Amino acid sequence: KAGVTQTPRYLIKTRGQQVTLSCSPISGHRSVSWYQQTPGQGLQFLFEYFSETQRNKGNFPGRFSGRQFSNSRSEMNVSTLELGDSALYLCASSLTRVGTDTQYFGPGTRLTVL
Amino acid sequence: KNQVEQSPQSLIILEGKNCTLQCNYTVSPFSNLRWYKQDTGRGPVSLTIMTFSENTKSNGRYTATLDADTKQSSLHITASQLSDSASYICVVFSPGDGQNFVFGPGTRLSVLP
């Protein structure tokens, strides 16, 4: 069974640009959640999508948004990039709602903002 | 403020030895506590999930304990192996409005031959 895949694995952008990251969950999983990981702040929850609806959201500005498609694949978008957005962005999938079920993480997308 | 603290920040042990990592939390409401292992450059891997009513859960050589009264958890690793070298992250899930995962900073474990 294929694991969670994320594309691209590495990305370099400049301030002010926008970026879209993609996550394909494990087949059959309906929940996709997104996380930001930085050396200073550690892991932080961004949001969860379940059945194409955002179910909860962490404490991040509106520049961070996402969506989920009918096949459960999810995309995360960051607009007007700032230097502080440089981070490893991880997505995780689970069969049911993320709070009650085991999560399986992808390898992450390393975003560098110059 | 919801917070998860972990100790020690880093730990070095010899292969074959046991070790225990600590996690203290002040998160309310509480739903479950998770331990993850994260190898450098990879996504975290779930080790255990414990709800309020569970006080011990094992996954191979990993045994997690939870004391919901004192809001403490520990992760015990038995007969360590070189492949156990990783960061171990304690996470508490808080349900309800604004439900959220609260992550600890992690403990960096190095197992030496």
Coordinates of N, CA and C in Angstrom, one line a residue:
Chain A
K1 N 0.9 -1.2 0.0 CA 0.0 0.0 0.0 C 0.9 1.2 0.0
A2 N 0.7 2.1 -1.0 CA 1.5 3.3 -1.1 C 1.3 4.2 0.1
G3 N 2.3 4.9 0.6 CA 2.2 5.8 1.7 C 1.7 7.2 1.2
V4 N 1.8 8.2 2.1 CA 1.4 9.5 1.8 C 2.5 10.2 0.9
T5 N 2.1 10.8 -0.2 CA 3.1 11.4 -1.0 C 2.9 12.9 -1.1
Q6 N 4.0 13.7 -1.1 CA 3.9 15.1 -1.2 C 4.8 15.6 -2.4
T7 N 4.2 16.6 -3.1 CA 5.0 17.2 -4.2 C 4.8 18.7 -4.1
P8 N 5.9 19.4 -4.5 CA 7.2 18.9 -4.7 C 7.9 18.6 -3.4
R9 N 9.1 18.0 -3.4 CA 9.8 17.8 -2.2 C 10.6 19.0 -1.8
Y10 N 11.1 19.8 -2.7 CA 11.8 21.0 -2.4 C 11.3 22.1 -3.3
L11 N 11.3 23.3 -2.7 CA 10.8 24.5 -3.4 C 11.5 25.7 -2.9
I12 N 11.9 26.6 -3.9 CA 12.5 27.9 -3.5 C 11.7 29.0 -4.1
K13 N 11.3 29.9 -3.3 CA 10.5 31.0 -3.8 C 11.1 32.3 -3.2
T14 N 10.6 33.4 -3.7 CA 11.0 34.7 -3.2 C 9.8 35.4 -2.5
R15 N 10.2 36.3 -1.6 CA 9.1 37.0 -0.9 C 8.1 37.6 -1.8
G16 N 6.8 37.6 -1.4 CA 5.7 38.1 -2.1 C 5.1 37.1 -3.1
Q17 N 5.8 36.1 -3.4 CA 5.2 35.1 -4.3 C 4.2 34.2 -3.6
Q18 N 3.5 33.4 -4.3 CA 2.6 32.4 -3.7 C 3.1 31.0 -4.1
V19 N 2.6 30.0 -3.3 CA 3.1 28.7 -3.6 C 1.9 27.7 -3.3
T20 N 1.9 26.6 -4.0 CA 0.9 25.6 -3.8 C 1.6 24.2 -3.6
L21 N 1.3 23.6 -2.5 CA 1.8 22.3 -2.2 C 0.7 21.2 -2.3
S22 N 1.2 20.0 -2.7 CA 0.2 19.0 -3.0 C 0.4 17.8 -2.1
C23 N -0.6 17.1 -1.7 CA -0.6 15.9 -0.8 C -1.5 14.9 -1.3
S24 N -1.0 13.7 -1.5 CA -1.9 12.5 -1.9 C -1.9 11.6 -0.7
P25 N -3.1 11.4 -0.1 CA -3.2 10.5 1.1 C -3.1 9.0 0.7
I26 N -3.0 8.2 1.7 CA -3.1 6.8 1.5 C -4.5 6.4 1.0
S27 N -4.6 5.5 0.1 CA -5.8 5.1 -0.5 C -6.8 4.7 0.5
G28 N -8.0 5.4 0.4 CA -9.1 5.1 1.4 C -9.2 6.0 2.6
H29 N -8.1 6.8 2.8 CA -8.1 7.7 3.9 C -8.9 9.0 3.5
R30 N -9.7 9.5 4.4 CA -10.5 10.6 4.1 C -10.1 11.9 4.7
S31 N -9.2 11.8 5.7 CA -8.8 13.1 6.4 C -7.3 13.4 5.9
V32 N -7.1 14.7 5.6 CA -5.8 15.2 5.4 C -5.5 16.4 6.3
S33 N -4.4 16.4 7.0 CA -4.1 17.5 7.8 C -2.7 18.0 7.4
W34 N -2.5 19.3 7.7 CA -1.2 19.9 7.3 C -0.6 20.5 8.5
Y35 N 0.8 20.5 8.5 CA 1.6 21.0 9.6 C 2.8 21.8 9.1
Q36 N 3.2 22.7 9.9 CA 4.5 23.5 9.6 C 5.5 23.1 10.6
Q37 N 6.7 22.8 10.2 CA 7.8 22.5 11.1 C 9.0 23.4 10.9
T38 N 9.4 24.1 11.9 CA 10.5 25.0 11.9 C 11.4 24.7 13.1
P39 N 12.7 25.0 13.0 CA 13.6 24.8 14.1 C 13.2 25.6 15.3
G40 N 12.7 26.8 15.1 CA 12.3 27.6 16.3 C 11.0 27.3 16.9
Q41 N 10.0 27.0 16.1 CA 8.6 26.8 16.6 C 8.2 25.3 16.7
G42 N 9.1 24.4 16.1 CA 8.7 23.0 16.1 C 7.6 22.7 15.2
L43 N 6.8 21.7 15.5 CA 5.6 21.3 14.7 C 4.4 22.1 15.1
Q44 N 3.7 22.6 14.1 CA 2.5 23.4 14.4 C 1.4 22.9 13.5
F45 N 0.2 22.8 14.0 CA -1.0 22.3 13.2 C -1.5 23.5 12.4
L46 N -1.7 23.2 11.1 CA -2.3 24.3 10.2 C -3.8 24.1 10.0
F47 N -4.2 23.0 9.4 CA -5.6 22.7 9.3 C -5.8 21.2 8.9
E48 N -7.1 20.8 9.0 CA -7.5 19.5 8.7 C -8.7 19.6 7.7
Y49 N -8.6 18.7 6.7 CA -9.7 18.6 5.7 C -10.3 17.2 5.8
F50 N -11.6 17.1 5.8 CA -12.3 15.8 5.9 C -13.5 15.9 5.0
S51 N -13.6 15.0 4.0 CA -14.7 15.0 3.1 C -14.9 16.4 2.4
E52 N -13.8 16.9 2.0 CA -13.7 18.1 1.2 C -14.0 19.4 2.0
T53 N -14.1 19.3 3.3 CA -14.5 20.4 4.1 C -13.4 20.7 5.1
Q54 N -13.0 21.9 5.3 CA -12.1 22.2 6.4 C -12.8 22.1 7.7
R55 N -12.2 21.2 8.6 CA -12.9 20.9 9.9 C -12.3 21.6 11.0
N56 N -11.0 21.9 11.0 CA -10.5 22.8 12.0 C -9.2 23.4 11.5
K57 N -8.8 24.5 12.2 CA -7.7 25.3 11.7 C -6.9 25.8 12.9
G58 N -5.6 25.7 12.7 CA -4.6 26.2 13.7 C -4.5 27.7 13.7
N59 N -3.6 28.2 14.5 CA -3.5 29.7 14.6 C -2.5 30.3 13.6
F60 N -2.9 30.3 12.3 CA -2.1 30.8 11.3 C -2.9 31.9 10.5
P61 N -2.2 32.8 9.9 CA -2.9 33.9 9.2 C -3.7 33.4 8.0
G62 N -4.5 34.2 7.4 CA -5.4 33.8 6.3 C -4.6 33.6 5.0
R63 N -3.3 33.9 5.0 CA -2.5 33.7 3.8 C -2.3 32.2 3.6
F64 N -2.5 31.4 4.7 CA -2.4 30.0 4.6 C -3.8 29.4 4.3
S65 N -4.0 28.7 3.2 CA -5.3 28.1 2.9 C -5.1 26.8 2.3
G66 N -6.2 26.1 2.1 CA -6.1 24.7 1.6 C -7.4 24.3 1.0
R67 N -7.4 23.2 0.4 CA -8.6 22.5 -0.1 C -8.4 21.1 -0.3
Q68 N -9.5 20.3 -0.4 CA -9.5 18.9 -0.6 C -10.4 18.5 -1.7
F69 N -10.0 17.6 -2.5 CA -10.7 17.2 -3.7 C -11.5 16.0 -3.4
S70 N -12.4 15.6 -4.3 CA -13.3 14.5 -4.1 C -12.5 13.1 -3.9
N71 N -11.3 13.1 -4.5 CA -10.5 11.9 -4.3 C -9.6 11.9 -3.1
S72 N -9.9 12.9 -2.2 CA -9.2 13.1 -0.9 C -7.8 13.8 -1.1
R73 N -7.3 13.9 -2.3 CA -6.1 14.7 -2.4 C -6.3 16.1 -1.9
S74 N -5.2 16.7 -1.4 CA -5.3 18.0 -0.8 C -4.2 18.9 -1.3
E75 N -4.5 20.2 -1.4 CA -3.5 21.2 -1.7 C -3.5 22.2 -0.6
M76 N -2.3 22.8 -0.4 CA -2.2 23.9 0.5 C -1.6 25.1 -0.2
N77 N -2.1 26.2 0.0 CA -1.6 27.4 -0.7 C -1.1 28.5 0.4
V78 N 0.0 29.1 0.1 CA 0.5 30.2 0.9 C 0.7 31.4 0.0
S79 N 0.0 32.4 0.2 CA 0.1 33.6 -0.6 C 1.0 34.7 0.1
T80 N 1.5 35.6 -0.7 CA 2.4 36.7 -0.2 C 3.4 36.1 0.7
L81 N 4.3 35.3 0.2 CA 5.3 34.6 1.1 C 6.1 35.6 1.8
E82 N 6.4 35.2 3.1 CA 7.4 35.9 3.9 C 8.6 35.0 4.3
L83 N 9.7 35.7 4.7 CA 10.9 34.9 5.0 C 10.6 33.8 6.1
G84 N 9.7 34.2 7.0 CA 9.4 33.3 8.1 C 8.5 32.1 7.7
D85 N 8.1 32.1 6.5 CA 7.3 30.9 6.0 C 8.3 29.8 5.6
S86 N 9.6 30.0 5.6 CA 10.5 28.9 5.3 C 10.4 27.8 6.3
A87 N 10.1 26.6 5.9 CA 9.8 25.6 6.8 C 9.7 24.3 6.0
L88 N 9.5 23.2 6.8 CA 9.1 21.9 6.3 C 7.6 21.8 6.4
Y89 N 6.9 21.6 5.4 CA 5.5 21.5 5.4 C 5.1 20.0 5.3
L90 N 4.5 19.5 6.3 CA 4.1 18.1 6.3 C 2.6 17.9 6.2
C91 N 2.2 16.9 5.5 CA 0.8 16.5 5.5 C 0.7 15.1 6.1
A92 N -0.5 14.8 6.6 CA -0.7 13.5 7.2 C -2.1 13.1 6.8
S93 N -2.3 11.8 6.6 CA -3.6 11.3 6.3 C -4.1 10.3 7.4
S94 N -5.4 10.2 7.5 CA -6.0 9.2 8.5 C -7.3 8.7 7.9
L95 N -7.7 7.5 8.3 CA -9.0 7.0 7.8 C -10.2 7.9 8.2
T96 N -10.2 8.2 9.4 CA -11.3 9.1 9.9 C -10.7 10.4 10.4
R97 N -11.5 11.1 11.3 CA -11.1 12.4 11.7 C -9.7 12.3 12.4
V98 N -8.9 13.3 12.2 CA -7.5 13.2 12.7 C -7.4 13.1 14.2
G99 N -8.3 13.7 14.9 CA -8.2 13.7 16.4 C -8.4 12.3 17.0
T100 N -9.0 11.4 16.3 CA -9.3 10.1 16.9 C -8.6 8.9 16.2
D101 N -7.8 9.2 15.2 CA -7.3 8.1 14.5 C -5.7 8.3 14.3
T102 N -5.1 7.2 14.0 CA -3.6 7.2 13.7 C -3.4 8.0 12.4
Q103 N -2.4 8.9 12.5 CA -2.0 9.7 11.3 C -0.8 9.1 10.7
Y104 N -0.7 9.2 9.4 CA 0.4 8.7 8.6 C 1.0 9.9 7.9
F105 N 2.2 10.3 8.2 CA 2.8 11.5 7.6 C 3.5 11.2 6.3
G106 N 3.5 12.2 5.4 CA 4.3 12.2 4.2 C 5.7 12.7 4.5
P107 N 6.6 12.7 3.5 CA 8.0 13.1 3.7 C 8.2 14.6 3.9
G108 N 7.2 15.3 3.5 CA 7.3 16.8 3.6 C 7.7 17.5 2.4
T109 N 7.4 18.8 2.3 CA 7.9 19.7 1.3 C 8.8 20.7 2.0
R110 N 10.0 20.8 1.6 CA 10.9 21.8 2.2 C 10.8 23.1 1.4
L111 N 10.2 24.2 2.0 CA 10.0 25.5 1.3 C 11.1 26.4 1.8
T112 N 11.8 27.0 0.9 CA 12.7 28.1 1.3 C 12.3 29.4 0.6
V113 N 12.1 30.4 1.4 CA 11.7 31.7 0.9 C 12.9 32.7 1.0
L114 N 13.3 33.2 -0.2 CA 14.5 34.1 -0.2 C 14.0 35.6 -0.3
Chain B
K1 N -2.4 28.8 29.2 CA -2.0 28.5 27.8 C -1.7 27.0 27.7
N2 N -2.3 26.4 26.6 CA -2.0 25.0 26.4 C -0.5 24.8 26.0
Q3 N 0.1 23.9 26.7 CA 1.6 23.7 26.5 C 2.0 22.2 26.7
V4 N 3.0 21.8 26.0 CA 3.6 20.5 26.2 C 5.1 20.7 26.3
E5 N 5.6 20.1 27.4 CA 7.1 20.2 27.7 C 7.7 18.8 27.6
Q6 N 8.9 18.7 27.1 CA 9.6 17.5 27.1 C 11.0 17.6 27.7
S7 N 11.4 16.5 28.3 CA 12.7 16.4 28.9 C 13.3 15.0 28.8
P8 N 14.6 14.9 28.6 CA 15.5 16.0 28.4 C 15.4 16.5 27.0
Q9 N 16.1 17.6 26.7 CA 16.1 18.1 25.3 C 16.8 17.2 24.4
S10 N 17.9 16.6 24.9 CA 18.7 15.7 24.1 C 19.3 14.6 25.0
L11 N 19.6 13.5 24.5 CA 20.0 12.3 25.3 C 20.9 11.5 24.4
I12 N 22.0 11.0 25.0 CA 23.0 10.1 24.3 C 23.1 8.9 25.1
I13 N 22.8 7.7 24.5 CA 23.0 6.4 25.2 C 23.7 5.4 24.4
L14 N 24.2 4.4 25.0 CA 24.9 3.3 24.3 C 23.9 2.3 23.8
E15 N 24.2 1.7 22.6 CA 23.4 0.7 22.1 C 23.1 -0.5 23.1
G16 N 21.9 -0.9 23.2 CA 21.5 -1.9 24.1 C 21.0 -1.5 25.4
K17 N 21.2 -0.2 25.7 CA 20.7 0.4 27.0 C 19.3 0.8 26.9
N18 N 18.6 1.0 28.0 CA 17.2 1.5 28.1 C 17.3 2.9 28.4
C19 N 16.2 3.6 28.0 CA 16.0 5.0 28.4 C 14.6 5.4 28.5
T20 N 14.3 6.5 29.2 CA 13.0 7.0 29.4 C 12.9 8.5 29.1
L21 N 12.0 8.9 28.2 CA 11.8 10.2 27.9 C 10.5 10.8 28.6
Q22 N 10.5 12.0 29.0 CA 9.4 12.6 29.8 C 8.6 13.6 29.0
C23 N 7.3 13.7 29.3 CA 6.4 14.7 28.7 C 5.4 15.2 29.7
N24 N 5.4 16.5 29.9 CA 4.4 17.1 30.8 C 3.5 18.0 30.0
Y25 N 2.3 18.0 30.3 CA 1.4 18.8 29.5 C 0.4 19.6 30.4
T26 N 0.0 20.8 29.9 CA -1.1 21.6 30.5 C -2.0 21.9 29.3
V27 N -2.8 20.9 28.9 CA -3.7 21.1 27.8 C -5.1 20.7 28.2
S28 N -6.0 21.6 28.0 CA -7.4 21.3 28.3 C -8.4 21.9 27.3
P29 N -9.4 21.2 26.9 CA -9.7 19.8 27.3 C -8.7 18.8 26.6
F30 N -8.7 17.6 27.2 CA -7.8 16.6 26.7 C -8.5 15.5 26.1
S31 N -8.0 15.0 24.9 CA -8.6 13.9 24.3 C -7.7 12.7 24.2
N32 N -6.5 12.9 23.7 CA -5.5 11.8 23.7 C -4.1 12.4 23.6
L33 N -3.1 11.5 23.9 CA -1.7 11.9 23.9 C -1.0 10.9 23.0
R34 N -0.1 11.4 22.2 CA 0.6 10.6 21.2 C 2.1 10.8 21.3
W35 N 2.8 9.8 20.9 CA 4.2 9.8 20.8 C 4.6 9.5 19.3
Y36 N 5.4 10.4 18.8 CA 5.9 10.2 17.4 C 7.4 10.0 17.4
K37 N 7.9 9.3 16.5 CA 9.4 9.2 16.2 C 9.6 9.9 14.9
Q38 N 10.6 10.8 14.8 CA 10.9 11.5 13.6 C 12.4 11.4 13.3
D39 N 12.7 10.6 12.2 CA 14.1 10.6 11.7 C 14.4 11.9 11.0
T40 N 15.7 12.2 11.0 CA 16.1 13.4 10.3 C 15.7 13.4 8.8
G41 N 15.0 14.5 8.4 CA 14.6 14.6 7.0 C 13.4 13.8 6.6
R42 N 12.7 13.3 7.6 CA 11.5 12.5 7.3 C 10.3 12.9 8.1
G43 N 9.1 12.5 7.7 CA 7.9 12.8 8.4 C 7.8 11.9 9.7
P44 N 7.1 12.4 10.7 CA 7.0 11.7 12.0 C 6.2 10.3 11.7
V45 N 6.5 9.4 12.6 CA 5.9 8.1 12.5 C 5.2 7.9 13.9
S46 N 3.9 7.5 13.9 CA 3.2 7.3 15.1 C 3.7 6.1 15.9
L47 N 3.9 6.2 17.2 CA 4.3 5.1 18.0 C 3.2 4.6 18.9
T48 N 2.5 5.6 19.6 CA 1.4 5.2 20.4 C 0.4 6.3 20.5
I49 N -0.9 5.9 20.8 CA -1.9 6.9 21.0 C -2.6 6.4 22.3
M50 N -2.8 7.3 23.3 CA -3.4 6.9 24.6 C -4.5 7.9 24.9
T51 N -5.7 7.4 25.3 CA -6.8 8.2 25.7 C -6.7 8.4 27.3
F52 N -7.6 9.1 27.8 CA -7.6 9.5 29.2 C -7.6 8.2 30.1
S53 N -8.3 7.2 29.6 CA -8.5 6.0 30.5 C -7.4 5.0 30.4
E54 N -6.4 5.2 29.4 CA -5.3 4.2 29.2 C -4.1 4.7 30.0
N55 N -3.4 3.9 30.7 CA -2.2 4.3 31.4 C -0.9 3.7 30.9
T56 N -1.1 2.6 30.0 CA 0.1 2.0 29.4 C -0.2 1.5 28.0
K57 N 0.7 1.7 27.1 CA 0.5 1.2 25.8 C 1.9 0.9 25.2
S58 N 2.0 -0.3 24.6 CA 3.3 -0.7 24.1 C 3.3 -0.9 22.5
N59 N 4.4 -0.7 21.9 CA 4.6 -0.9 20.5 C 6.0 -1.4 20.3
G60 N 6.1 -2.7 20.4 CA 7.4 -3.4 20.3 C 8.3 -3.0 21.5
R61 N 9.4 -2.4 21.2 CA 10.3 -2.0 22.3 C 10.0 -0.7 22.9
Y62 N 8.9 -0.1 22.4 CA 8.5 1.2 23.0 C 7.3 1.1 23.9
T63 N 7.3 1.6 25.1 CA 6.2 1.6 26.0 C 6.0 3.0 26.5
A64 N 4.7 3.4 26.3 CA 4.3 4.7 26.8 C 3.4 4.6 28.0
T65 N 3.6 5.5 28.9 CA 2.7 5.6 30.1 C 2.0 6.9 30.2
L66 N 0.9 7.0 30.8 CA 0.1 8.2 30.9 C -0.5 8.3 32.3
D67 N -0.2 9.4 33.0 CA -0.8 9.7 34.3 C -1.7 10.9 34.1
A68 N -3.0 10.7 33.9 CA -3.8 11.9 33.5 C -4.0 12.8 34.8
D69 N -3.8 12.3 35.9 CA -4.0 13.1 37.1 C -2.9 14.1 37.3
T70 N -1.7 13.7 37.0 CA -0.5 14.6 37.1 C -0.2 15.2 35.8
K71 N -0.9 14.8 34.7 CA -0.6 15.3 33.4 C 0.8 15.0 32.9
Q72 N 1.2 13.8 33.1 CA 2.6 13.4 32.7 C 2.5 12.1 31.9
S73 N 3.5 12.0 31.0 CA 3.6 10.8 30.2 C 5.1 10.5 30.0
S74 N 5.4 9.3 29.8 CA 6.8 8.9 29.5 C 6.8 7.9 28.4
L75 N 7.9 7.8 27.7 CA 8.2 6.9 26.7 C 9.4 6.1 27.0
H76 N 9.3 4.8 27.3 CA 10.4 4.0 27.6 C 10.9 3.2 26.4
I77 N 12.2 3.2 26.1 CA 12.7 2.4 25.0 C 13.6 1.4 25.6
T78 N 13.3 0.2 25.3 CA 14.1 -1.0 25.8 C 15.1 -1.5 24.8
A79 N 16.3 -1.9 25.3 CA 17.3 -2.5 24.5 C 17.5 -1.6 23.2
S80 N 17.9 -0.4 23.4 CA 18.0 0.5 22.3 C 18.9 0.0 21.1
Q81 N 18.5 0.5 19.9 CA 19.2 0.1 18.7 C 19.7 1.4 18.0
L82 N 20.7 1.3 17.1 CA 21.2 2.4 16.4 C 20.1 3.2 15.7
S83 N 19.1 2.4 15.2 CA 18.0 2.9 14.4 C 17.0 3.7 15.3
D84 N 17.2 3.7 16.6 CA 16.3 4.5 17.5 C 16.8 5.9 17.5
S85 N 17.9 6.2 17.0 CA 18.4 7.6 16.9 C 17.4 8.4 16.1
A86 N 16.8 9.4 16.8 CA 15.7 10.2 16.1 C 15.3 11.2 17.2
S87 N 14.3 12.1 16.7 CA 13.6 13.0 17.6 C 12.3 12.3 18.0
Y88 N 12.0 12.4 19.3 CA 10.7 11.8 19.8 C 9.8 13.0 20.3
I89 N 8.6 13.0 19.7 CA 7.8 14.2 19.9 C 6.5 13.7 20.6
C90 N 6.2 14.4 21.7 CA 4.9 14.2 22.4 C 3.9 15.2 22.0
V91 N 2.7 14.7 21.7 CA 1.6 15.5 21.2 C 0.3 15.3 21.9
V92 N -0.4 16.4 22.3 CA -1.7 16.2 22.9 C -2.7 16.8 22.0
F93 N -3.8 16.0 21.8 CA -4.9 16.5 21.0 C -6.0 17.0 21.9
S94 N -6.4 18.3 21.6 CA -7.4 19.0 22.4 C -8.7 19.1 21.5
P95 N -9.8 18.5 21.9 CA -11.0 18.6 21.1 C -11.8 19.8 21.3
G96 N -13.0 19.9 20.6 CA -13.9 21.0 20.8 C -13.6 22.2 19.8
D97 N -14.2 23.3 20.1 CA -14.0 24.5 19.2 C -12.5 24.8 19.1
G98 N -12.0 25.0 17.9 CA -10.6 25.3 17.8 C -9.8 24.1 18.1
Q99 N -10.3 22.9 17.9 CA -9.6 21.7 18.3 C -8.2 21.7 17.6
N100 N -7.2 21.2 18.3 CA -5.9 21.4 17.8 C -5.0 20.4 18.4
F101 N -3.9 20.2 17.7 CA -2.8 19.4 18.3 C -1.8 20.4 18.9
V102 N -1.4 20.0 20.1 CA -0.3 20.8 20.8 C 0.9 19.9 20.9
F103 N 2.0 20.4 20.2 CA 3.2 19.6 20.1 C 4.2 20.0 21.1
G104 N 4.9 19.0 21.6 CA 6.1 19.3 22.4 C 7.3 19.6 21.5
P105 N 8.4 20.1 22.1 CA 9.6 20.5 21.3 C 10.4 19.2 20.8
G106 N 10.1 18.1 21.4 CA 10.9 16.9 21.1 C 12.1 16.7 21.9
T107 N 12.5 15.4 22.0 CA 13.7 15.0 22.6 C 14.6 14.3 21.6
R108 N 15.8 14.8 21.4 CA 16.7 14.3 20.4 C 17.5 13.2 21.0
L109 N 17.3 11.9 20.6 CA 18.0 10.7 21.1 C 19.1 10.3 20.1
S110 N 20.3 10.1 20.7 CA 21.4 9.5 19.9 C 21.8 8.2 20.5
V111 N 21.8 7.2 19.7 CA 22.2 5.9 20.2 C 23.6 5.6 19.6
L112 N 24.6 5.4 20.4 CA 26.0 5.2 19.9 C 26.4 3.7 20.0
P113 N 27.2 3.2 19.1 CA 27.6 1.8 19.1 C 28.6 1.6 20.3

